């Protein structure tokens, strides 16, 4: 008697596991941009002949939208999507269609859902990079690279003088004197304390396994020593009043120099203007004295 009850119970549990089941053709679907994507979703007969089917879309930013609701395609997707008995067809995908699609089925008191991840394939585009043309020895310098179009997201490689830089320079004898830190996922190349050996021409390359890798523009980065002789030479040609102005601006000039030659030129121009203003003031005072003499 106990054996019979155990067998019946086992059959009942097995039947429950098989009932009200939603199945997808593939949990991951890849489609090239501007081509179609077929998201297959089927369900068991337990839901009845006319179950309620809903499709939801969660984009890469986490926003959730109804695609198919109350037996109708929603306005946002109308004309682009067709729902048929067994799935959902996106006629022409764009990068914005990448995300998770939930197929939800309910009926006869049962419910189940499955998710299909859609990746819209887009080759990388030419990355935008930020590389300073001149920096000061010992300063912290960060080079950046970003590809806004690649899907899946691109990874990045950096080149110096047309030679690819290894992700970890300490593992390679030819690069052991370099102390940069490379992040292949966000595209940064950081020099915590840049040195003269880091002078060179740099560019980055974006790739995501789809299409050819794309290279950014090369920029020559020069690492300069802090040249105090230039400050002394300028001081010697200025009056005492102008030298006081220079002393107040020296620290700012040193900081600004690492951002490029143009910043240095701007500081020099400001100093020259201040010098002229002081000399004009002195000249006015001299003229006033002359005017007061009998």
Coordinates of N, CA, C and O in Angstrom, one line a residue, residues 9-151:
X9 N 2.4 9.6 -6.0 CA 2.9 10.9 -5.6 C 4.0 11.3 -6.5 O 4.1 12.4 -6.9
X10 N 4.9 10.4 -6.9 CA 6.0 10.7 -7.8 C 5.4 11.1 -9.2 O 5.9 12.0 -9.8
X11 N 4.4 10.4 -9.7 CA 3.8 10.8 -10.9 C 3.2 12.2 -10.9 O 3.3 13.0 -11.8
X12 N 2.6 12.5 -9.7 CA 1.9 13.8 -9.6 C 3.0 14.9 -9.6 O 2.8 15.9 -10.3
X13 N 4.1 14.7 -8.9 CA 5.1 15.7 -8.8 C 5.7 15.9 -10.2 O 6.0 17.0 -10.7
X14 N 6.0 14.8 -10.9 CA 6.6 14.9 -12.2 C 5.7 15.7 -13.2 O 6.1 16.5 -14.0
X15 N 4.4 15.4 -13.1 CA 3.4 16.1 -13.9 C 3.4 17.6 -13.7 O 3.3 18.4 -14.6
X16 N 3.5 18.0 -12.4 CA 3.5 19.4 -12.1 C 4.7 20.1 -12.7 O 4.7 21.2 -13.1
X17 N 5.9 19.4 -12.6 CA 7.1 20.0 -13.2 C 7.0 20.2 -14.7 O 7.6 21.2 -15.2
X18 N 6.3 19.4 -15.4 CA 6.2 19.5 -16.8 C 5.1 20.4 -17.3 O 5.1 20.9 -18.4
X19 N 4.2 20.8 -16.4 CA 3.1 21.6 -16.7 C 3.4 23.1 -16.8 O 4.3 23.5 -16.1
X20 N 2.6 23.8 -17.5 CA 2.8 25.3 -17.6 C 4.2 25.7 -17.8 O 4.8 26.4 -17.0
X21 N 4.8 25.2 -18.9 CA 6.2 25.5 -19.1 C 6.4 26.4 -20.4 O 5.8 26.1 -21.4
X22 N 7.2 27.4 -20.3 CA 7.5 28.3 -21.4 C 8.9 27.9 -21.8 O 9.8 27.8 -21.0
X23 N 9.1 27.8 -23.1 CA 10.5 27.4 -23.7 C 10.9 28.4 -24.8 O 10.1 28.8 -25.6
X24 N 12.1 28.8 -24.7 CA 12.6 29.7 -25.8 C 13.6 28.9 -26.7 O 14.2 27.9 -26.3
X25 N 13.6 29.3 -28.0 CA 14.5 28.7 -28.9 C 16.0 28.8 -28.5 O 16.7 27.8 -28.6
X26 N 16.4 30.0 -28.0 CA 17.7 30.2 -27.6 C 17.7 31.4 -26.6 O 17.1 32.4 -26.9
X27 N 18.4 31.2 -25.5 CA 18.4 32.3 -24.5 C 19.3 33.5 -24.9 O 19.2 34.6 -24.4
X28 N 20.1 33.3 -26.0 CA 20.9 34.4 -26.5 C 20.8 34.5 -28.0 O 21.0 33.5 -28.7
X29 N 20.4 35.6 -28.5 CA 20.3 35.8 -29.9 C 21.1 37.0 -30.4 O 21.1 38.1 -29.7
X30 N 21.9 36.8 -31.4 CA 22.7 37.9 -32.0 C 22.2 38.2 -33.4 O 21.9 37.3 -34.1
X31 N 22.2 39.5 -33.7 CA 21.7 40.0 -35.0 C 22.5 41.2 -35.4 O 22.8 42.1 -34.6
X32 N 22.8 41.3 -36.7 CA 23.6 42.4 -37.2 C 22.6 43.6 -37.3 O 21.4 43.4 -37.5
X33 N 23.1 44.8 -37.1 CA 22.3 46.0 -37.2 C 21.7 46.1 -38.6 O 22.3 45.8 -39.6
X34 N 20.4 46.5 -38.6 CA 19.6 46.6 -39.8 C 19.1 45.3 -40.3 O 18.5 45.3 -41.4
X35 N 19.4 44.2 -39.7 CA 18.8 42.9 -40.1 C 17.7 42.5 -39.1 O 17.5 43.1 -38.1
X36 N 17.0 41.4 -39.4 CA 16.0 40.9 -38.6 C 16.4 40.0 -37.5 O 17.5 39.4 -37.5
X37 N 15.6 39.9 -36.4 CA 15.9 39.1 -35.3 C 14.6 38.3 -34.9 O 13.6 38.9 -34.7
X38 N 14.7 37.0 -34.8 CA 13.6 36.1 -34.5 C 13.8 35.6 -33.1 O 14.7 34.8 -32.8
X39 N 12.9 36.0 -32.2 CA 12.9 35.5 -30.8 C 11.8 34.5 -30.6 O 10.6 34.8 -30.5
X40 N 12.2 33.2 -30.6 CA 11.2 32.1 -30.5 C 10.8 31.8 -29.1 O 11.7 31.7 -28.2
X41 N 9.5 31.6 -28.9 CA 9.0 31.3 -27.6 C 7.8 30.5 -27.7 O 6.8 30.8 -28.4
X42 N 7.8 29.3 -27.1 CA 6.6 28.4 -27.2 C 6.2 28.0 -25.7 O 7.0 28.2 -24.8
X43 N 5.1 27.3 -25.6 CA 4.6 26.9 -24.3 C 3.8 25.6 -24.4 O 3.3 25.2 -25.5
X44 N 3.6 25.0 -23.3 CA 2.9 23.7 -23.2 C 1.4 24.0 -23.3 O 0.9 25.1 -23.2
X45 N 0.6 22.9 -23.6 CA -0.8 23.0 -23.8 C -1.6 23.2 -22.6 O -2.8 23.5 -22.6
X46 N -0.9 23.1 -21.4 CA -1.6 23.3 -20.1 C -2.2 24.7 -20.0 O -3.2 24.9 -19.3
X47 N -1.7 25.7 -20.7 CA -2.2 27.1 -20.6 C -3.5 27.2 -21.3 O -4.1 28.3 -21.2
X48 N -3.9 26.3 -22.1 CA -5.2 26.4 -22.8 C -5.0 26.8 -24.3 O -3.9 27.1 -24.7
X49 N -6.1 26.9 -25.0 CA -6.0 27.2 -26.4 C -5.8 28.7 -26.7 O -5.4 29.1 -27.8
X50 N -6.1 29.6 -25.7 CA -6.0 31.0 -25.9 C -5.4 31.7 -24.7 O -6.0 32.5 -24.0
X51 N -4.1 31.4 -24.4 CA -3.5 31.9 -23.2 C -3.2 33.4 -23.4 O -3.2 33.9 -24.5
X52 N -2.9 34.1 -22.3 CA -2.4 35.5 -22.3 C -0.9 35.5 -22.5 O -0.2 34.9 -21.7
X53 N -0.5 36.2 -23.5 CA 1.0 36.3 -23.8 C 1.4 37.7 -23.8 O 0.7 38.6 -24.4
X54 N 2.4 38.0 -23.1 CA 3.0 39.3 -23.0 C 4.5 39.3 -23.3 O 5.2 38.3 -22.9
X55 N 5.0 40.3 -23.9 CA 6.4 40.5 -24.2 C 6.8 41.8 -23.5 O 6.2 42.9 -23.7
X56 N 7.9 41.8 -22.7 CA 8.5 43.0 -22.1 C 9.9 43.1 -22.6 O 10.6 42.1 -22.8
X57 N 10.4 44.3 -22.6 CA 11.8 44.6 -23.1 C 12.4 45.5 -22.0 O 11.9 46.5 -21.6
X58 N 13.6 45.0 -21.6 CA 14.5 45.8 -20.6 C 15.8 46.2 -21.4 O 16.6 45.3 -21.8
X59 N 15.9 47.5 -21.6 CA 17.1 47.9 -22.4 C 18.4 47.9 -21.5 O 18.4 47.6 -20.3
X60 N 19.5 48.3 -22.1 CA 20.8 48.3 -21.4 C 20.9 49.2 -20.3 O 21.8 49.1 -19.4
X61 N 20.0 50.2 -20.3 CA 20.0 51.2 -19.2 C 19.1 50.8 -18.0 O 19.0 51.5 -17.0
X62 N 18.4 49.7 -18.2 CA 17.5 49.1 -17.1 C 16.1 49.6 -17.2 O 15.3 49.2 -16.4
X63 N 15.7 50.3 -18.3 CA 14.3 50.7 -18.4 C 13.5 49.6 -19.0 O 14.0 48.8 -19.9
X64 N 12.3 49.4 -18.5 CA 11.4 48.3 -19.0 C 10.2 48.9 -19.8 O 9.6 49.9 -19.4
X65 N 9.9 48.2 -20.9 CA 8.8 48.6 -21.8 C 8.0 47.4 -22.1 O 8.5 46.3 -22.3
X66 N 6.7 47.7 -22.3 CA 5.8 46.6 -22.8 C 6.0 46.6 -24.4 O 5.9 47.7 -25.0
X67 N 6.2 45.5 -24.9 CA 6.3 45.3 -26.4 C 4.9 44.8 -26.9 O 4.4 45.3 -27.9
X68 N 4.4 43.8 -26.3 CA 3.1 43.2 -26.7 C 2.3 43.1 -25.4 O 2.7 42.4 -24.5
X69 N 1.2 43.8 -25.3 CA 0.3 43.8 -24.1 C -1.1 43.9 -24.5 O -1.5 44.6 -25.4
X70 N -1.9 43.1 -23.8 CA -3.4 43.0 -24.0 C -3.7 42.7 -25.5 O -4.5 43.3 -26.1
X71 N -2.8 41.7 -26.0 CA -3.0 41.2 -27.4 C -2.7 42.3 -28.5 O -3.2 42.1 -29.6
X72 N -2.0 43.3 -28.1 CA -1.7 44.3 -29.1 C -0.2 44.7 -29.0 O 0.4 44.7 -27.9
X73 N 0.4 45.1 -30.1 CA 1.8 45.6 -30.1 C 1.7 47.1 -29.6 O 0.8 47.8 -30.1
X74 N 2.5 47.5 -28.7 CA 2.4 48.8 -28.2 C 2.9 49.9 -29.2 O 3.6 49.5 -30.2
X75 N 2.5 51.1 -29.0 CA 2.8 52.2 -30.0 C 4.3 52.3 -30.3 O 4.7 52.6 -31.4
X76 N 5.1 52.2 -29.2 CA 6.6 52.4 -29.4 C 7.2 51.4 -30.4 O 8.2 51.7 -31.1
X77 N 6.6 50.2 -30.5 CA 7.1 49.2 -31.4 C 6.3 48.9 -32.6 O 6.6 48.0 -33.4
X78 N 5.2 49.6 -32.8 CA 4.3 49.3 -33.9 C 5.0 49.6 -35.2 O 5.6 50.6 -35.4
X79 N 4.8 48.6 -36.1 CA 5.4 48.7 -37.4 C 6.8 48.1 -37.5 O 7.3 47.9 -38.6
X80 N 7.4 47.9 -36.4 CA 8.8 47.3 -36.4 C 8.8 45.8 -35.9 O 9.7 45.1 -36.1
X81 N 7.7 45.4 -35.3 CA 7.6 44.1 -34.6 C 6.4 43.3 -35.0 O 5.3 43.9 -35.2
X82 N 6.5 42.0 -35.2 CA 5.4 41.2 -35.5 C 5.4 40.0 -34.5 O 6.5 39.4 -34.2
X83 N 4.3 39.8 -33.8 CA 4.1 38.7 -32.9 C 3.3 37.6 -33.6 O 2.3 37.8 -34.2
X84 N 3.9 36.4 -33.5 CA 3.2 35.2 -34.2 C 3.2 34.1 -33.2 O 3.8 34.1 -32.1
X85 N 2.4 33.0 -33.5 CA 2.3 31.9 -32.6 C 3.6 31.1 -32.6 O 3.9 30.2 -33.4
X86 N 4.4 31.5 -31.6 CA 5.7 30.8 -31.4 C 6.9 31.8 -31.3 O 8.0 31.4 -31.2
X87 N 6.6 33.1 -31.3 CA 7.7 34.0 -31.1 C 7.4 35.4 -31.4 O 6.2 35.8 -31.7
X88 N 8.5 36.2 -31.5 CA 8.4 37.6 -31.8 C 9.5 38.0 -32.8 O 10.6 37.5 -32.7
X89 N 9.1 38.7 -33.8 CA 10.1 39.0 -34.9 C 10.3 40.5 -35.0 O 9.3 41.3 -35.1
X90 N 11.6 40.9 -34.8 CA 11.9 42.3 -35.0 C 12.4 42.5 -36.4 O 13.4 41.8 -36.8
X91 N 11.8 43.3 -37.2 CA 12.0 43.3 -38.6 C 13.4 43.9 -39.0 O 14.1 43.4 -39.9
X92 N 13.8 44.9 -38.3 CA 15.1 45.6 -38.6 C 15.6 46.1 -37.3 O 15.1 47.1 -36.8
X93 N 16.6 45.5 -36.7 CA 17.1 45.9 -35.4 C 18.1 47.0 -35.5 O 18.8 47.3 -36.5
X94 N 18.1 47.8 -34.4 CA 19.0 48.9 -34.2 C 19.7 48.6 -32.9 O 19.4 47.7 -32.1
X95 N 20.8 49.4 -32.7 CA 21.5 49.2 -31.4 C 20.7 49.4 -30.2 O 20.9 48.7 -29.2
X96 N 19.7 50.2 -30.3 CA 18.8 50.5 -29.1 C 17.9 49.2 -28.8 O 17.3 49.2 -27.7
X97 N 17.9 48.3 -29.7 CA 17.1 47.0 -29.4 C 17.8 46.0 -28.6 O 17.3 45.0 -28.2
X98 N 19.1 46.3 -28.3 CA 19.9 45.3 -27.5 C 19.3 45.3 -26.0 O 19.0 46.4 -25.5
X99 N 19.1 44.2 -25.5 CA 18.6 44.0 -24.1 C 17.9 42.7 -23.9 O 18.1 41.7 -24.6
X100 N 17.1 42.6 -22.8 CA 16.4 41.4 -22.4 C 15.0 41.5 -22.8 O 14.3 42.4 -22.5
X101 N 14.5 40.4 -23.4 CA 13.1 40.3 -23.8 C 12.4 39.1 -23.0 O 12.9 38.0 -23.1
X102 N 11.4 39.5 -22.3 CA 10.7 38.5 -21.4 C 9.5 38.0 -22.2 O 8.6 38.8 -22.5
X103 N 9.4 36.7 -22.3 CA 8.2 36.1 -22.9 C 7.4 35.5 -21.7 O 7.8 34.5 -21.0
X104 N 6.2 36.1 -21.4 CA 5.4 35.7 -20.3 C 4.1 35.1 -20.8 O 3.4 35.7 -21.6
X105 N 3.7 33.9 -20.2 CA 2.5 33.2 -20.7 C 1.7 32.8 -19.4 O 2.3 32.3 -18.4
X106 N 0.4 33.1 -19.4 CA -0.5 32.7 -18.3 C -1.8 32.2 -18.9 O -2.3 32.6 -19.9
X107 N -2.4 31.3 -18.1 CA -3.7 30.8 -18.5 C -4.0 29.5 -17.8 O -3.1 28.8 -17.3
X108 N -5.3 29.2 -17.5 CA -5.7 28.0 -16.8 C -5.1 28.0 -15.4 O -4.8 26.9 -14.8
X109 N -4.8 29.2 -14.8 CA -4.3 29.2 -13.5 C -2.8 29.0 -13.4 O -2.2 28.9 -12.3
X110 N -2.1 28.9 -14.6 CA -0.7 28.6 -14.6 C 0.0 29.9 -15.2 O -0.5 30.7 -15.9
X111 N 1.3 29.9 -14.8 CA 2.2 31.1 -15.3 C 3.6 30.6 -15.4 O 4.1 29.8 -14.6
X112 N 4.3 31.1 -16.5 CA 5.7 30.9 -16.6 C 6.3 31.9 -17.5 O 5.5 32.5 -18.3
X113 N 7.6 32.2 -17.4 CA 8.2 33.2 -18.3 C 9.7 32.8 -18.5 O 10.3 32.0 -17.7
X114 N 10.2 33.2 -19.7 CA 11.6 33.0 -20.0 C 12.1 34.2 -20.7 O 11.4 35.0 -21.2
X115 N 13.4 34.4 -20.5 CA 14.1 35.6 -21.0 C 15.0 35.3 -22.2 O 15.8 34.3 -22.1
X116 N 15.0 36.1 -23.2 CA 15.9 36.0 -24.3 C 16.8 37.3 -24.4 O 16.2 38.4 -24.4
X117 N 18.1 37.2 -24.4 CA 19.0 38.3 -24.5 C 19.3 38.5 -25.9 O 19.8 37.6 -26.6
X118 N 19.0 39.8 -26.4 CA 19.4 40.1 -27.8 C 20.6 41.0 -27.8 O 20.6 42.1 -27.1
X119 N 21.6 40.7 -28.6 CA 22.7 41.5 -28.8 C 22.7 42.0 -30.3 O 22.8 41.1 -31.1
X120 N 22.6 43.3 -30.5 CA 22.7 43.8 -31.8 C 24.2 44.1 -32.1 O 24.8 44.9 -31.4
X121 N 24.7 43.5 -33.2 CA 26.1 43.5 -33.5 C 26.4 44.8 -34.3 O 25.8 45.0 -35.4
X122 N 27.3 45.6 -33.8 CA 27.7 46.8 -34.5 C 29.2 46.9 -34.4 O 29.8 46.8 -33.3
X123 N 29.9 46.9 -35.6 CA 31.4 47.0 -35.6 C 31.8 48.3 -34.9 O 31.1 49.3 -34.8
X124 N 33.1 48.3 -34.4 CA 33.6 49.5 -33.7 C 33.7 50.7 -34.7 O 33.9 50.5 -35.9
X125 N 33.6 51.9 -34.2 CA 33.9 53.1 -35.0 C 35.3 53.6 -34.6 O 35.9 53.2 -33.6
X126 N 35.7 54.7 -35.3 CA 37.0 55.3 -34.9 C 36.9 55.9 -33.5 O 36.0 56.7 -33.3
X127 N 37.7 55.4 -32.6 CA 37.6 55.9 -31.2 C 38.0 57.4 -31.1 O 38.9 57.9 -31.8
X128 N 37.4 58.0 -30.1 CA 37.8 59.4 -29.7 C 38.8 59.3 -28.6 O 38.5 58.7 -27.6
X129 N 40.0 59.8 -28.8 CA 41.0 59.8 -27.7 C 41.4 61.1 -27.3 O 41.4 62.1 -28.0
X130 N 41.9 61.2 -26.0 CA 42.5 62.4 -25.5 C 43.9 62.2 -25.0 O 44.1 61.4 -24.1
X131 N 44.8 62.8 -25.7 CA 46.3 62.6 -25.5 C 46.9 63.9 -25.4 O 46.9 64.7 -26.4
X132 N 47.5 64.3 -24.3 CA 48.2 65.6 -24.2 C 49.4 65.6 -25.0 O 50.1 64.6 -25.2
X133 N 49.7 66.8 -25.6 CA 50.9 66.9 -26.5 C 52.2 67.2 -25.7 O 53.3 66.9 -26.1
X134 N 52.0 67.7 -24.4 CA 53.2 67.9 -23.6 C 52.8 67.8 -22.1 O 51.7 68.3 -21.7
X135 N 53.7 67.2 -21.4 CA 53.4 67.0 -19.9 C 54.7 67.3 -19.2 O 55.8 67.3 -19.7
X136 N 54.6 67.4 -17.9 CA 55.8 67.7 -17.0 C 56.2 66.4 -16.3 O 55.4 65.6 -15.8
X137 N 57.5 66.1 -16.3 CA 58.0 64.9 -15.7 C 57.6 64.8 -14.2 O 57.6 65.8 -13.5
X138 N 57.2 63.6 -13.9 CA 56.7 63.4 -12.5 C 55.3 63.6 -12.3 O 54.7 63.2 -11.2
X139 N 54.5 64.2 -13.2 CA 53.1 64.4 -13.0 C 52.3 63.2 -13.3 O 52.8 62.3 -14.0
X140 N 51.1 63.2 -12.9 CA 50.1 62.1 -13.2 C 49.4 62.4 -14.5 O 48.8 63.5 -14.6
X141 N 49.5 61.5 -15.4 CA 48.9 61.8 -16.8 C 48.0 60.6 -17.1 O 48.4 59.4 -17.0
X142 N 46.9 60.9 -17.7 CA 45.9 59.9 -18.1 C 45.5 60.1 -19.5 O 45.0 61.2 -19.9
X143 N 45.7 59.1 -20.4 CA 45.2 59.1 -21.7 C 43.9 58.3 -21.8 O 43.8 57.3 -21.2
X144 N 43.0 58.8 -22.6 CA 41.7 58.2 -22.6 C 41.3 57.8 -24.1 O 41.7 58.5 -25.0
X145 N 40.4 56.8 -24.2 CA 40.0 56.3 -25.5 C 38.6 55.8 -25.4 O 38.3 55.0 -24.4
X146 N 37.7 56.1 -26.3 CA 36.3 55.6 -26.2 C 35.7 55.5 -27.6 O 35.8 56.3 -28.5
X147 N 35.1 54.3 -27.8 CA 34.3 54.0 -29.0 C 32.8 54.0 -28.6 O 32.4 53.1 -27.8
X148 N 32.0 54.9 -29.1 CA 30.6 55.1 -28.7 C 29.7 54.1 -29.5 O 28.5 54.0 -29.1
X149 N 30.1 53.4 -30.5 CA 29.2 52.7 -31.4 C 29.3 51.2 -31.2 O 28.4 50.5 -31.5
X150 N 30.5 50.7 -30.9 CA 30.7 49.2 -30.9 C 29.7 48.4 -30.0 O 29.4 48.8 -28.9
X151 N 29.1 47.4 -30.5 CA 28.2 46.5 -29.8 C 28.5 45.0 -30.2 O 28.4 44.7 -31.4

